[in-house]
Short mmCIF file of N, CA and C in Angstrom, two decimals:
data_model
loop_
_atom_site.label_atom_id
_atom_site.label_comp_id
_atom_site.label_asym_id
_atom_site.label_seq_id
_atom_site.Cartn_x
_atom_site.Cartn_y
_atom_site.Cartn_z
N UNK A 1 105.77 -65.51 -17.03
CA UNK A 1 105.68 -64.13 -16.67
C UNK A 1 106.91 -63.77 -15.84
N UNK A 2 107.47 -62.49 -16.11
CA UNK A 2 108.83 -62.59 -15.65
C UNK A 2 108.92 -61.19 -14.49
N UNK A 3 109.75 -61.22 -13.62
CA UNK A 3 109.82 -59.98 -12.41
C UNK A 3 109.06 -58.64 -13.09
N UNK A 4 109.05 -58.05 -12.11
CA UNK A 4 108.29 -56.88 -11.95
C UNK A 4 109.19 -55.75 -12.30
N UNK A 5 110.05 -55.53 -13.94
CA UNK A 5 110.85 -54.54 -14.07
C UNK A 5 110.19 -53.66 -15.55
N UNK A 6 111.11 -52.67 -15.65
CA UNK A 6 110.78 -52.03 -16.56
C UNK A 6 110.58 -52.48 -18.27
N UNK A 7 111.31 -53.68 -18.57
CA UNK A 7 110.78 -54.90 -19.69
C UNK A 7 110.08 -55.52 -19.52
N UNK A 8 109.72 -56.37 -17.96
CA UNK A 8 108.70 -57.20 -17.86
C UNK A 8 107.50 -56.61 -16.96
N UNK A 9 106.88 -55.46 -17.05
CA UNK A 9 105.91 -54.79 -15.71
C UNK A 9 104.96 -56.39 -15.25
N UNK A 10 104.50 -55.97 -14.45
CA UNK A 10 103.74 -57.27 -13.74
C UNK A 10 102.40 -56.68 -14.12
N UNK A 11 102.00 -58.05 -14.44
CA UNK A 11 100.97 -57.76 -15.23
C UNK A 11 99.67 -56.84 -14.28
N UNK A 12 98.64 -55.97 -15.02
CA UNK A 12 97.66 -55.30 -14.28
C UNK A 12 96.38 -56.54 -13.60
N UNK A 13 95.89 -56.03 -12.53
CA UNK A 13 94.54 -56.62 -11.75
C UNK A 13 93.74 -57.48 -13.17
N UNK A 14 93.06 -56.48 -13.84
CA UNK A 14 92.01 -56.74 -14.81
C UNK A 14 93.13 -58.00 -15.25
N UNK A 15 94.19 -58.08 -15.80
CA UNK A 15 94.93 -59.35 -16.53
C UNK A 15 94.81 -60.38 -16.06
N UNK A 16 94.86 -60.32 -15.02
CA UNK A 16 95.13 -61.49 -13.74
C UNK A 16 93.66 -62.38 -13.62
N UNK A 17 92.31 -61.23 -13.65
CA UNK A 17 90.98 -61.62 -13.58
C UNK A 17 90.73 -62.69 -14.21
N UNK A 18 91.15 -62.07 -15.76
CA UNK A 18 90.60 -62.56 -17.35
C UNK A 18 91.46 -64.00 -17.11
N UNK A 19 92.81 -64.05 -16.89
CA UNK A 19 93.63 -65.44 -16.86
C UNK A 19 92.96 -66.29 -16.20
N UNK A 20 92.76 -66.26 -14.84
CA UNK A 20 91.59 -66.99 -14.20
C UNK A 20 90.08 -67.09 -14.43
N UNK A 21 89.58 -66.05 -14.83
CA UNK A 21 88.43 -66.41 -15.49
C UNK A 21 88.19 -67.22 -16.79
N UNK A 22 89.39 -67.66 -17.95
CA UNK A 22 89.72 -68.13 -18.90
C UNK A 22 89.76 -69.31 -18.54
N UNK A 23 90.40 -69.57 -17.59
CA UNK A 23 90.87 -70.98 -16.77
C UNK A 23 89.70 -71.89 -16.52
N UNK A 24 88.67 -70.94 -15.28
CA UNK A 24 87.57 -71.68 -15.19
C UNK A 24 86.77 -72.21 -16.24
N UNK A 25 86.82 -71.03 -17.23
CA UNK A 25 85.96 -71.43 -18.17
C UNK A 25 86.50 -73.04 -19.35
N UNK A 26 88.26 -72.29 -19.18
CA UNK A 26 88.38 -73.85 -20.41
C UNK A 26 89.82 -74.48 -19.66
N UNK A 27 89.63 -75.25 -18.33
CA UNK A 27 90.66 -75.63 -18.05
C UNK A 27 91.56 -76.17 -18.84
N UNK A 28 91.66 -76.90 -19.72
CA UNK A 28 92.99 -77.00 -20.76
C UNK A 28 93.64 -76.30 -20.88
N UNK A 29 93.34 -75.10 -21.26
CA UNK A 29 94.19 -73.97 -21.29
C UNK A 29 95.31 -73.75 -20.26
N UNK A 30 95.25 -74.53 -19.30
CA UNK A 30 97.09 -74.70 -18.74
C UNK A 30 97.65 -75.50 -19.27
N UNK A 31 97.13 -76.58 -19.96
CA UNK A 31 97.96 -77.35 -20.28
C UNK A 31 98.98 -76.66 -21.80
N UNK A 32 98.06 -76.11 -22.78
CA UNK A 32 98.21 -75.13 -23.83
C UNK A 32 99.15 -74.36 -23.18
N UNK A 33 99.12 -73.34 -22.18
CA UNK A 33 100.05 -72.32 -21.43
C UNK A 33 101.12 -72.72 -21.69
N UNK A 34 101.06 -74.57 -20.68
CA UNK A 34 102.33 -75.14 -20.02
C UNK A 34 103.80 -75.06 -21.21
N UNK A 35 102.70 -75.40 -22.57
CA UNK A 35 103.20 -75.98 -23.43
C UNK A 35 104.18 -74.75 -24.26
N UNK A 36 103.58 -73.54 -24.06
CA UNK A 36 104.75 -71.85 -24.74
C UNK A 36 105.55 -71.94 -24.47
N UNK A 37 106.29 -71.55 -26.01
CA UNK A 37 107.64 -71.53 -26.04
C UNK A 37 108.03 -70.01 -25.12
N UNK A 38 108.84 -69.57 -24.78
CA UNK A 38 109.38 -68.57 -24.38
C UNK A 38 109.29 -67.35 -25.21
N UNK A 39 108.75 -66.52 -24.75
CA UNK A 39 108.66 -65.37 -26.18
C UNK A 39 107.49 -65.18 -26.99
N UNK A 40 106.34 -66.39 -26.82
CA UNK A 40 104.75 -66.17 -27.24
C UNK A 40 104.09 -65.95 -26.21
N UNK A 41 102.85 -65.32 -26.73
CA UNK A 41 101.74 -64.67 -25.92
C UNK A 41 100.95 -66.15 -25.27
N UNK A 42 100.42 -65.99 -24.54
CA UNK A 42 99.48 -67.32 -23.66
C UNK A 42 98.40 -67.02 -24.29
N UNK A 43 97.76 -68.13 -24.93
CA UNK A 43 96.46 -67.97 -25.90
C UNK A 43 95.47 -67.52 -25.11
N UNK A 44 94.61 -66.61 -25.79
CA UNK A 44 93.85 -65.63 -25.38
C UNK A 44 93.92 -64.72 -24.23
N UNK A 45 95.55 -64.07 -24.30
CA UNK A 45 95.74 -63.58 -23.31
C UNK A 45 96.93 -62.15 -23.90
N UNK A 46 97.22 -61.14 -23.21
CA UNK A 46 98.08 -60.63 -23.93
C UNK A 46 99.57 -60.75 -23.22
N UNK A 47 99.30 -61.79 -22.14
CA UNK A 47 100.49 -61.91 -21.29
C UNK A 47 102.08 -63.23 -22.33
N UNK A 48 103.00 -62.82 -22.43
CA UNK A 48 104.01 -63.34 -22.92
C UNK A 48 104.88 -63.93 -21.72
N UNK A 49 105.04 -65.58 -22.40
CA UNK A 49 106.53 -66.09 -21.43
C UNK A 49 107.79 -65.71 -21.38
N UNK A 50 107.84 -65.25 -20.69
CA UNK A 50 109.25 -64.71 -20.96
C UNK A 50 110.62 -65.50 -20.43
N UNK A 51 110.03 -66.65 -19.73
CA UNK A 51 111.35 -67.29 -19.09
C UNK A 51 110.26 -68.73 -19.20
N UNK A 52 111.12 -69.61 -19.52
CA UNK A 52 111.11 -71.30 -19.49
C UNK A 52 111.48 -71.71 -18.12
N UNK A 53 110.84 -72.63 -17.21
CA UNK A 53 111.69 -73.54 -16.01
C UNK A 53 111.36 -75.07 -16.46
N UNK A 54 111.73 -75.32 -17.69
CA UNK A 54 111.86 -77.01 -17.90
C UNK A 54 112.54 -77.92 -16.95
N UNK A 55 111.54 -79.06 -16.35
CA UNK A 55 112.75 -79.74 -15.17
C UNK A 55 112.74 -81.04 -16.28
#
């Protein structure tokens, strides 16, 4: 999820809920997250990566 500009808005409250409520429900799903390429949506979510930090 990338700064808070007019391409990337930060995502709304309700988004933020559902991500964490998704979480509790199927923790894997970070690992799935971890794993997006740059430029796909986070499964079951409508939020997109927009930046990679591979160490």
């Amino acid at each position: 999820m990338g700064a808070d500009s007019p391409t990337h808005p930060a995502p709304a409250t309700e988004e933020i809920a559902h991500l964490l409520k998704s979480v509790g429900e199927k923790p894997l799903l970070l690992v799935e997250w971890a794993e997006a390429p740059a430029g796909a949506a986070l499964a079951g979510t409508a939020m997109v990566v927009t930046e990679r930090c591979d160490s």
